[in-house]
Amino acid sequence: MNITIVGTGYVGLGTAIMLAYLGYQVTGLDSDQAKIDGLRSGALPIYEPGLEELLSSASANLHWTTSYADAIPHADVIFICVGTPPLPDGHPNLSYLESAVRSVAENLDGKPQIIVNKSTVPIGTGDWVLRILEEHAARHAGSRYEVVSNPEFLREGTALGDSLYPDRIVLGGSAWATGRLRELYAPLIEQTFEAPPHIPRPRGYMQPAVVETTLTSAEMIKYAANAFLALKISFANEIAGLCECVGADIQEVTAGIGLDHRIGTPFLAAGAGWGGSCFGKDTSALISTGQDYGYSMPILRAAISVNDRQRHLVIEKLQKHLRLLKGKRVAVLGMAFKPNTDDLRDAPAHDFITRLSQLGASVVAYDPVAMPRARREWQHLTYVEAASAQAALHGADAVIIATEWSEFRTLNWSEAVCTMRTRVIVDARNILTLPLQVPAVLEQIGRDHPRPSFLPAEHQPAAPQPGVQVGA
């Protein structure tokens, strides 16, 4: 089968490279000429561990274009992987999807072809896409064009492992169409491919489950899965708040409840809350869908409320120790919404920088990967870039750990805080596990630490080193 991927963002690019690695001829289609030019030269527009190496291995099977006329007619399976960002009312913006499907329809050649919704779309979108195909395909004939819902369950930072060794593959559509997709995914289902050296097959991994459903159920599975994970994180954060009140330790609590196989340990980490492109958008979309049918979803609304509260909580912890933030210098470590990605969508660090600036603080920020992307996407924010974590802390009155990069876990904190003007650490990801060897104030989420009175550094640091000013 020949494959075309419409959209080369996080989902589309990973899907294209993975299928090419499995041996298929894959054409990646995107309207962004600069992105396509970069991909033709081997330059990736996103950061994902291992993706560059897999691209190199699969490059012979990959083709990149901006032309629907070149990419659609020869394809047996067409994956739609365009963005569906949220509108102000919580509903997904389907304008990119509609445009892509119309362009696909206008270039279908009349042979049996399968159009796969890989984008996260509202319940009922599969039928809507089929109507667009019927209306705009010049040679539409009966069952020649089939629509399948095949939601992705990738985690940025581990997307390649999730693609090659999935828990399950969900296929929603007619028996014929899902059968064809089973053929396409046979190397994954049967695990007959040679594992890439840099993405080894997990120990004990066998085969993924294949779930065949209706279009509507497949669309609901995607939303329900993300909403449930968001609920777990917000639940952990709500319990963390009570832990602080009564003196319990949230990490001990979640370890204890996570060992119950009915609950499980993943997504029970208390901290600054969830971000990224999926959890907030998908949870809001479910709430909005419920509103369309007069059905309230109070649990999901509470999950969003708790997540919003966590971001305010981090700033409140700073204010508790620094009082007025006006004129203070605050370091923000981590800008991406999670480690091992450069994705800045709905990142807690964005809200921290925004609020700190509103309160009159100056912000210095550092991220091991995401700073180049932030220069393009966060031009509306005001902050100074630091060359390293140590440089960010130099002369700072406080530091917020916003992303749990391993680099921050292994930083010599006892040494680094000595260069701060004052030693206030708000560890919004609970990554610091060893006691500091120097006096400092450490605030974490759901953990009650002894908090010494504020102590200035033994030696006032030299003037902060100049950085790169970003934003207004």
Short mmCIF file of C-alpha atoms in Angstrom, two decimals:
data_model
loop_
_atom_site.label_atom_id
_atom_site.label_comp_id
_atom_site.label_asym_id
_atom_site.label_seq_id
_atom_site.Cartn_x
_atom_site.Cartn_y
_atom_site.Cartn_z
CA MET A 1 0.00 0.00 0.00
CA ASN A 2 1.08 3.55 -0.77
CA ILE A 3 0.53 5.97 2.08
CA THR A 4 -0.05 9.72 2.15
CA ILE A 5 0.11 11.71 5.39
CA VAL A 6 -1.66 15.09 5.32
CA GLY A 7 -0.02 17.31 7.94
CA THR A 8 3.54 17.04 9.22
CA GLY A 9 3.17 18.13 12.83
CA TYR A 10 3.93 15.97 15.84
CA VAL A 11 1.42 13.25 14.91
CA GLY A 12 1.79 13.32 11.14
CA LEU A 13 5.56 13.40 11.07
CA GLY A 14 5.94 10.56 13.53
CA THR A 15 3.35 8.47 11.69
CA ALA A 16 5.00 9.09 8.31
CA ILE A 17 8.49 8.16 9.47
CA MET A 18 7.27 5.12 11.39
CA LEU A 19 5.33 3.72 8.41
CA ALA A 20 8.28 4.41 6.09
CA TYR A 21 10.54 2.53 8.49
CA LEU A 22 8.15 -0.43 8.25
CA GLY A 23 8.74 -0.47 4.50
CA TYR A 24 5.84 1.47 3.01
CA GLN A 25 6.21 4.19 0.41
CA VAL A 26 5.06 7.30 2.26
CA THR A 27 4.37 10.80 0.98
CA GLY A 28 4.23 13.59 3.55
CA LEU A 29 2.03 16.51 2.51
CA ASP A 30 1.99 19.94 4.13
CA SER A 31 0.99 23.43 3.00
CA ASP A 32 4.08 24.95 4.66
CA GLN A 33 6.68 25.14 1.90
CA ALA A 34 9.50 26.00 4.31
CA LYS A 35 8.74 22.92 6.42
CA ILE A 36 8.67 20.68 3.33
CA ASP A 37 11.95 22.16 2.07
CA GLY A 38 13.51 21.43 5.44
CA LEU A 39 12.25 17.85 5.47
CA ARG A 40 13.61 17.27 1.98
CA SER A 41 17.02 18.26 3.28
CA GLY A 42 16.64 16.08 6.39
CA ALA A 43 15.83 18.87 8.85
CA LEU A 44 13.10 18.08 11.37
CA PRO A 45 10.69 20.87 12.39
CA ILE A 46 10.14 19.34 15.86
CA TYR A 47 12.23 17.74 18.57
CA GLU A 48 11.47 14.15 19.47
CA PRO A 49 14.10 11.75 20.87
CA GLY A 50 15.19 9.22 18.26
CA LEU A 51 13.21 10.75 15.40
CA GLU A 52 16.25 12.04 13.54
CA GLU A 53 17.86 8.58 13.53
CA LEU A 54 14.63 6.90 12.39
CA LEU A 55 14.24 9.49 9.63
CA SER A 56 17.72 8.65 8.39
CA SER A 57 16.90 4.93 8.35
CA ALA A 58 13.60 5.43 6.50
CA SER A 59 14.51 8.30 4.17
CA ALA A 60 14.54 6.14 1.03
CA ASN A 61 10.81 5.46 1.49
CA LEU A 62 9.81 9.05 2.23
CA HIS A 63 8.72 11.77 -0.16
CA TRP A 64 7.67 15.31 0.76
CA THR A 65 5.37 17.65 -1.14
CA THR A 66 2.96 20.58 -0.88
CA SER A 67 0.84 19.33 -3.78
CA TYR A 68 -2.39 17.39 -3.23
CA ALA A 69 -2.38 16.53 -6.93
CA ASP A 70 0.95 14.75 -6.45
CA ALA A 71 0.16 13.05 -3.15
CA ILE A 72 -3.46 11.90 -3.25
CA PRO A 73 -4.30 10.03 -6.50
CA HIS A 74 -1.76 7.22 -6.08
CA ALA A 75 -2.40 6.70 -2.34
CA ASP A 76 -4.23 3.64 -1.03
CA VAL A 77 -4.50 5.04 2.49
CA ILE A 78 -4.61 8.76 3.32
CA PHE A 79 -4.01 9.83 6.92
CA ILE A 80 -5.40 13.20 7.99
CA CYS A 81 -3.11 14.56 10.72
CA VAL A 82 -3.91 18.29 10.80
CA GLY A 83 -4.40 20.35 13.93
CA THR A 84 -7.76 20.82 15.65
CA PRO A 85 -6.98 23.61 18.16
CA PRO A 86 -9.66 24.70 20.63
CA LEU A 87 -12.00 27.60 19.97
CA PRO A 88 -12.86 30.02 22.80
CA ASP A 89 -16.03 28.05 23.59
CA GLY A 90 -14.11 24.77 23.96
CA HIS A 91 -15.20 23.24 20.67
CA PRO A 92 -12.36 22.12 18.37
CA ASN A 93 -11.57 24.30 15.37
CA LEU A 94 -12.26 22.03 12.39
CA SER A 95 -11.40 24.55 9.67
CA TYR A 96 -8.00 22.96 8.98
CA LEU A 97 -9.58 19.53 8.83
CA GLU A 98 -12.35 20.67 6.51
CA SER A 99 -9.87 22.34 4.17
CA ALA A 100 -7.66 19.26 4.09
CA VAL A 101 -10.58 16.87 3.43
CA ARG A 102 -11.91 19.05 0.61
CA SER A 103 -8.51 19.10 -1.03
CA VAL A 104 -8.21 15.35 -0.62
CA ALA A 105 -11.68 14.83 -2.12
CA GLU A 106 -10.90 16.94 -5.17
CA ASN A 107 -7.89 14.76 -5.95
CA LEU A 108 -9.26 11.25 -5.36
CA ASP A 109 -9.03 9.21 -8.56
CA GLY A 110 -12.00 6.88 -8.23
CA LYS A 111 -10.26 3.74 -7.03
CA PRO A 112 -11.00 2.35 -3.56
CA GLN A 113 -9.18 4.60 -1.07
CA ILE A 114 -9.30 4.85 2.71
CA ILE A 115 -9.25 8.23 4.46
CA VAL A 116 -8.07 7.87 8.05
CA ASN A 117 -8.86 10.44 10.72
CA LYS A 118 -5.69 10.48 12.82
CA SER A 119 -6.39 13.97 14.14
CA THR A 120 -8.27 14.20 17.42
CA VAL A 121 -11.76 15.13 16.27
CA PRO A 122 -15.20 15.54 17.87
CA ILE A 123 -17.58 12.64 18.07
CA GLY A 124 -19.41 12.40 14.76
CA THR A 125 -16.64 13.87 12.65
CA GLY A 126 -16.16 10.66 10.67
CA ASP A 127 -19.66 10.93 9.19
CA TRP A 128 -19.09 14.64 8.52
CA VAL A 129 -15.86 13.87 6.66
CA LEU A 130 -17.69 11.28 4.56
CA ARG A 131 -20.26 13.91 3.55
CA ILE A 132 -17.49 16.29 2.49
CA LEU A 133 -15.97 13.55 0.35
CA GLU A 134 -19.33 12.85 -1.26
CA GLU A 135 -19.88 16.52 -2.02
CA HIS A 136 -16.43 17.36 -3.37
CA ALA A 137 -15.04 14.19 -4.94
CA ALA A 138 -15.63 14.50 -8.69
CA ARG A 139 -15.73 10.75 -9.21
CA HIS A 140 -17.28 9.60 -5.98
CA ALA A 141 -18.91 6.20 -6.46
CA GLY A 142 -20.66 4.32 -3.69
CA SER A 143 -18.26 2.60 -1.31
CA ARG A 144 -15.05 3.52 -3.12
CA TYR A 145 -14.04 5.98 -0.39
CA GLU A 146 -14.14 4.79 3.20
CA VAL A 147 -13.47 6.77 6.36
CA VAL A 148 -11.75 5.17 9.36
CA SER A 149 -11.12 6.65 12.79
CA ASN A 150 -7.67 5.60 13.98
CA PRO A 151 -6.83 7.82 16.97
CA GLU A 152 -3.26 8.16 18.11
CA PHE A 153 -2.18 7.59 21.72
CA LEU A 154 1.36 8.95 21.53
CA ARG A 155 3.15 10.74 24.32
CA GLU A 156 5.52 13.44 23.21
CA GLY A 157 9.00 12.52 24.36
CA THR A 158 8.30 8.79 23.95
CA ALA A 159 6.31 8.97 20.70
CA LEU A 160 8.45 6.53 18.72
CA GLY A 161 8.29 3.80 21.32
CA ASP A 162 4.55 4.37 21.62
CA SER A 163 4.21 4.07 17.83
CA LEU A 164 6.29 0.94 17.38
CA TYR A 165 5.16 -0.85 20.56
CA PRO A 166 1.61 0.39 21.23
CA ASP A 167 -0.73 -0.81 23.96
CA ARG A 168 -3.61 -0.96 21.50
CA ILE A 169 -4.60 0.01 17.98
CA VAL A 170 -8.12 1.39 17.68
CA LEU A 171 -9.87 1.14 14.29
CA GLY A 172 -13.37 2.53 13.79
CA GLY A 173 -15.24 2.03 10.53
CA SER A 174 -16.64 -0.59 8.17
CA ALA A 175 -15.38 -4.15 8.31
CA TRP A 176 -13.71 -3.82 4.91
CA ALA A 177 -11.90 -0.58 5.80
CA THR A 178 -10.73 -1.71 9.23
CA GLY A 179 -9.59 -4.97 7.64
CA ARG A 180 -7.41 -3.02 5.24
CA LEU A 181 -5.96 -1.07 8.15
CA ARG A 182 -5.23 -4.37 9.91
CA GLU A 183 -3.20 -5.33 6.83
CA LEU A 184 -1.37 -2.01 6.95
CA TYR A 185 -0.56 -2.41 10.63
CA ALA A 186 0.33 -6.11 10.37
CA PRO A 187 4.05 -5.49 11.09
CA LEU A 188 3.05 -3.72 14.32
CA ILE A 189 0.33 -6.16 15.29
CA GLU A 190 2.56 -9.18 14.74
CA GLN A 191 5.80 -7.37 15.72
CA THR A 192 7.62 -8.82 12.70
CA PHE A 193 9.78 -5.76 12.03
CA GLU A 194 13.36 -5.42 13.17
CA ALA A 195 13.47 -3.10 16.16
CA PRO A 196 15.58 0.04 15.60
CA PRO A 197 18.78 -0.14 17.66
CA HIS A 198 17.99 3.16 19.39
CA ILE A 199 14.34 2.19 20.10
CA PRO A 200 14.60 -1.41 21.33
CA ARG A 201 11.55 -3.55 21.87
CA PRO A 202 10.59 -3.35 25.57
CA ARG A 203 11.41 -6.38 27.64
CA GLY A 204 8.39 -8.65 27.85
CA TYR A 205 6.44 -6.78 25.18
CA MET A 206 4.27 -9.12 23.11
CA GLN A 207 1.63 -7.70 20.76
CA PRO A 208 -0.81 -4.79 20.87
CA ALA A 209 -4.53 -5.31 21.26
CA VAL A 210 -6.60 -4.39 18.20
CA VAL A 211 -9.94 -2.76 18.98
CA GLU A 212 -12.39 -2.60 16.07
CA THR A 213 -15.40 -0.36 16.67
CA THR A 214 -17.81 1.98 14.98
CA LEU A 215 -16.55 5.38 13.89
CA THR A 216 -18.33 7.05 16.79
CA SER A 217 -16.94 4.72 19.44
CA ALA A 218 -13.38 5.14 18.16
CA GLU A 219 -13.71 8.92 18.36
CA MET A 220 -15.11 8.65 21.88
CA ILE A 221 -12.29 6.31 22.97
CA LYS A 222 -9.69 8.96 22.17
CA TYR A 223 -11.45 11.73 24.08
CA ALA A 224 -12.37 9.51 27.02
CA ALA A 225 -8.79 8.21 27.37
CA ASN A 226 -7.25 11.69 27.49
CA ALA A 227 -9.95 13.00 29.81
CA PHE A 228 -9.37 10.12 32.22
CA LEU A 229 -5.62 10.76 32.31
CA ALA A 230 -6.30 14.44 32.96
CA LEU A 231 -8.61 13.40 35.79
CA LYS A 232 -5.85 11.27 37.36
CA ILE A 233 -3.41 14.18 37.36
CA SER A 234 -5.96 16.61 38.78
CA PHE A 235 -6.96 14.05 41.42
CA ALA A 236 -3.33 13.73 42.50
CA ASN A 237 -3.03 17.51 42.69
CA GLU A 238 -6.22 17.85 44.72
CA ILE A 239 -5.00 15.24 47.20
CA ALA A 240 -1.62 17.02 47.25
CA GLY A 241 -3.30 20.18 48.49
CA LEU A 242 -4.85 18.30 51.38
CA CYS A 243 -1.50 16.61 52.09
CA GLU A 244 0.03 20.04 52.63
CA CYS A 245 -2.77 20.89 55.06
CA VAL A 246 -2.37 17.78 57.21
CA GLY A 247 1.37 17.12 56.85
CA ALA A 248 1.24 14.04 54.61
CA ASP A 249 3.62 13.47 51.70
CA ILE A 250 1.88 13.19 48.31
CA GLN A 251 4.67 11.03 46.85
CA GLU A 252 4.21 8.48 49.61
CA VAL A 253 0.45 8.63 49.18
CA THR A 254 0.45 8.15 45.39
CA ALA A 255 3.01 5.35 45.70
CA GLY A 256 0.71 3.62 48.13
CA ILE A 257 -2.46 3.96 46.10
CA GLY A 258 -0.74 3.37 42.75
CA LEU A 259 0.29 -0.14 43.76
CA ASP A 260 -3.38 -1.06 43.59
CA HIS A 261 -3.60 -2.56 40.11
CA ARG A 262 -7.06 -1.01 39.70
CA ILE A 263 -5.48 2.45 39.96
CA GLY A 264 -1.88 2.17 38.71
CA THR A 265 1.01 4.59 39.20
CA PRO A 266 1.16 6.45 35.83
CA PHE A 267 -0.25 9.98 35.74
CA LEU A 268 -0.43 10.33 39.51
CA ALA A 269 2.45 12.81 39.76
CA ALA A 270 1.43 15.97 41.60
CA GLY A 271 2.88 19.23 40.36
CA ALA A 272 2.11 22.20 38.17
CA GLY A 273 -0.58 20.28 36.31
CA TRP A 274 -0.98 19.05 32.78
CA GLY A 275 -0.31 21.00 29.63
CA GLY A 276 0.31 20.27 25.97
CA SER A 277 -2.06 20.06 23.06
CA CYS A 278 -4.28 17.18 24.18
CA PHE A 279 -5.55 17.08 27.75
CA GLY A 280 -7.01 20.57 28.03
CA LYS A 281 -8.38 20.59 24.49
CA ASP A 282 -9.91 17.13 24.63
CA THR A 283 -11.42 17.57 28.08
CA SER A 284 -12.97 20.89 27.01
CA ALA A 285 -14.25 19.28 23.82
CA LEU A 286 -16.05 16.56 25.79
CA ILE A 287 -17.65 19.19 28.02
CA SER A 288 -18.73 21.18 24.96
CA THR A 289 -20.15 18.07 23.32
CA GLY A 290 -22.15 17.40 26.47
CA GLN A 291 -23.51 20.95 26.35
CA ASP A 292 -24.66 20.36 22.78
CA TYR A 293 -26.88 17.58 24.13
CA GLY A 294 -27.88 19.26 27.38
CA TYR A 295 -25.64 16.90 29.38
CA SER A 296 -23.46 18.28 32.19
CA MET A 297 -20.04 16.83 33.01
CA PRO A 298 -19.11 18.19 36.48
CA ILE A 299 -16.18 15.83 37.04
CA LEU A 300 -14.39 17.03 33.91
CA ARG A 301 -15.08 20.65 34.80
CA ALA A 302 -13.53 20.04 38.21
CA ALA A 303 -10.42 18.52 36.60
CA ILE A 304 -9.89 21.70 34.58
CA SER A 305 -10.51 23.88 37.63
CA VAL A 306 -7.94 22.00 39.70
CA ASN A 307 -5.40 22.22 36.88
CA ASP A 308 -5.87 25.99 36.62
CA ARG A 309 -5.50 26.29 40.39
CA GLN A 310 -2.11 24.58 40.34
CA ARG A 311 -0.62 27.32 38.19
CA HIS A 312 -1.83 30.00 40.56
CA LEU A 313 -0.57 27.95 43.50
CA VAL A 314 3.02 28.07 42.24
CA ILE A 315 3.00 31.87 42.16
CA GLU A 316 1.33 31.98 45.58
CA LYS A 317 4.18 29.90 47.00
CA LEU A 318 6.63 32.48 45.70
CA GLN A 319 4.63 35.34 47.17
CA LYS A 320 4.52 33.61 50.55
CA HIS A 321 8.29 33.96 50.87
CA LEU A 322 9.16 36.98 48.72
CA ARG A 323 6.01 38.97 49.50
CA LEU A 324 6.12 41.63 46.78
CA LEU A 325 7.50 40.31 43.49
CA LYS A 326 7.98 43.72 41.93
CA GLY A 327 11.67 44.22 41.24
CA LYS A 328 12.54 40.61 42.04
CA ARG A 329 14.43 38.39 39.64
CA VAL A 330 12.85 34.94 39.14
CA ALA A 331 14.41 32.06 37.20
CA VAL A 332 12.09 29.67 35.36
CA LEU A 333 13.69 26.32 34.55
CA GLY A 334 11.88 24.51 31.78
CA MET A 335 9.69 26.03 29.09
CA ALA A 336 8.31 22.99 27.21
CA PHE A 337 5.16 21.54 28.74
CA LYS A 338 7.02 18.28 29.49
CA PRO A 339 10.58 16.95 29.14
CA ASN A 340 12.01 15.48 25.93
CA THR A 341 9.99 17.73 23.64
CA ASP A 342 10.08 21.32 22.44
CA ASP A 343 6.28 21.62 22.44
CA LEU A 344 5.18 24.83 24.16
CA ARG A 345 1.42 24.46 23.81
CA ASP A 346 -0.36 25.18 27.09
CA ALA A 347 2.96 24.97 28.96
CA PRO A 348 2.75 25.98 32.64
CA ALA A 349 5.93 28.03 32.17
CA HIS A 350 4.04 30.33 29.81
CA ASP A 351 1.54 31.17 32.56
CA PHE A 352 4.30 31.58 35.14
CA ILE A 353 6.22 34.06 32.96
CA THR A 354 3.03 35.95 32.14
CA ARG A 355 1.98 36.30 35.78
CA LEU A 356 5.45 37.16 37.04
CA SER A 357 5.71 39.95 34.48
CA GLN A 358 2.30 41.28 35.52
CA LEU A 359 3.50 41.39 39.13
CA GLY A 360 6.59 43.38 38.17
CA ALA A 361 9.21 40.63 38.41
CA SER A 362 11.96 40.19 35.85
CA VAL A 363 12.18 36.67 34.47
CA VAL A 364 15.16 34.69 33.24
CA ALA A 365 14.30 31.38 31.57
CA TYR A 366 16.16 28.30 30.42
CA ASP A 367 15.17 25.09 28.63
CA PRO A 368 17.56 22.49 27.21
CA VAL A 369 15.61 22.20 23.93
CA ALA A 370 12.65 24.55 23.62
CA MET A 371 14.26 28.02 23.66
CA PRO A 372 14.60 28.36 19.85
CA ARG A 373 10.94 27.52 19.46
CA ALA A 374 10.00 29.93 22.23
CA ARG A 375 11.76 32.76 20.39
CA ARG A 376 9.25 32.25 17.58
CA GLU A 377 6.11 31.41 19.53
CA TRP A 378 6.50 33.45 22.74
CA GLN A 379 7.41 36.82 21.30
CA HIS A 380 4.52 38.31 23.27
CA LEU A 381 6.27 37.44 26.54
CA THR A 382 9.10 39.35 28.22
CA TYR A 383 11.96 37.34 29.65
CA VAL A 384 15.72 36.94 29.38
CA GLU A 385 17.24 33.74 28.05
CA ALA A 386 19.92 32.01 30.09
CA ALA A 387 22.67 29.87 28.61
CA SER A 388 22.30 27.18 31.27
CA ALA A 389 20.41 26.33 34.42
CA GLN A 390 23.30 27.59 36.51
CA ALA A 391 23.31 30.89 34.63
CA ALA A 392 19.57 31.26 35.17
CA LEU A 393 19.98 30.95 38.93
CA HIS A 394 22.87 33.44 39.11
CA GLY A 395 21.60 36.51 40.95
CA ALA A 396 18.00 35.29 41.13
CA ASP A 397 15.74 35.87 44.11
CA ALA A 398 13.81 32.67 43.42
CA VAL A 399 13.58 29.80 40.97
CA ILE A 400 10.61 27.84 39.66
CA ILE A 401 11.24 24.34 38.31
CA ALA A 402 8.52 24.19 35.66
CA THR A 403 9.58 21.12 33.64
CA GLU A 404 11.10 17.89 34.96
CA TRP A 405 14.08 17.68 32.61
CA SER A 406 16.68 15.16 33.79
CA GLU A 407 19.26 17.94 33.58
CA PHE A 408 17.49 19.68 36.45
CA ARG A 409 17.28 16.49 38.49
CA THR A 410 21.06 16.02 38.34
CA LEU A 411 22.00 19.67 38.86
CA ASN A 412 24.18 20.28 41.92
CA TRP A 413 21.56 22.34 43.67
CA SER A 414 23.55 22.93 46.83
CA GLU A 415 26.20 24.62 44.71
CA ALA A 416 23.86 26.39 42.30
CA VAL A 417 21.71 28.10 44.93
CA CYS A 418 24.78 29.74 46.45
CA THR A 419 24.90 32.04 43.41
CA MET A 420 21.34 33.24 44.04
CA ARG A 421 20.60 36.56 45.67
CA THR A 422 18.09 34.81 47.91
CA ARG A 423 17.46 31.08 48.10
CA VAL A 424 13.82 30.34 47.39
CA ILE A 425 13.11 27.24 45.28
CA VAL A 426 9.60 26.36 44.12
CA ASP A 427 9.92 22.84 42.78
CA ALA A 428 6.66 22.60 40.84
CA ARG A 429 7.55 19.09 39.60
CA ASN A 430 8.76 17.51 42.87
CA ILE A 431 12.08 16.44 41.35
CA LEU A 432 14.34 17.38 44.26
CA THR A 433 14.62 14.35 46.53
CA LEU A 434 17.87 14.92 48.41
CA PRO A 435 18.21 17.52 51.17
CA LEU A 436 20.20 20.61 50.27
CA GLN A 437 23.53 21.09 51.98
CA VAL A 438 23.05 24.83 52.34
CA PRO A 439 20.26 26.87 53.94
CA ALA A 440 17.44 27.48 51.46
CA VAL A 441 13.66 27.59 51.28
CA LEU A 442 12.25 24.67 49.30
CA GLU A 443 8.58 24.55 48.35
CA GLN A 444 7.15 21.50 46.60
CA ILE A 445 3.66 20.32 45.74
CA GLY A 446 1.96 18.21 48.40
CA ARG A 447 5.07 17.85 50.52
CA ASP A 448 5.59 19.55 53.88
CA HIS A 449 9.26 20.53 54.18
CA PRO A 450 10.90 22.27 57.11
CA ARG A 451 11.07 25.84 55.92
CA PRO A 452 13.88 27.85 57.53
CA SER A 453 13.60 31.58 57.92
CA PHE A 454 14.84 33.40 54.89
CA LEU A 455 18.62 33.42 54.79
CA PRO A 456 20.60 35.51 52.33
CA ALA A 457 23.45 33.87 50.45
CA GLU A 458 26.75 33.95 52.29
CA HIS A 459 28.23 36.15 49.59
CA GLN A 460 26.34 38.56 47.38
CA PRO A 461 26.80 37.45 43.78
CA ALA A 462 28.27 39.58 41.08
CA ALA A 463 25.92 41.41 38.73
CA PRO A 464 23.89 38.95 36.66
CA GLN A 465 25.40 38.06 33.35
CA PRO A 466 23.65 39.63 30.36
CA GLY A 467 21.32 37.38 28.40
CA VAL A 468 19.22 37.58 25.31
CA GLN A 469 16.16 39.80 25.81
CA VAL A 470 13.04 38.17 24.38
CA GLY A 471 9.72 39.88 23.76
CA ALA A 472 8.57 43.43 24.33
#
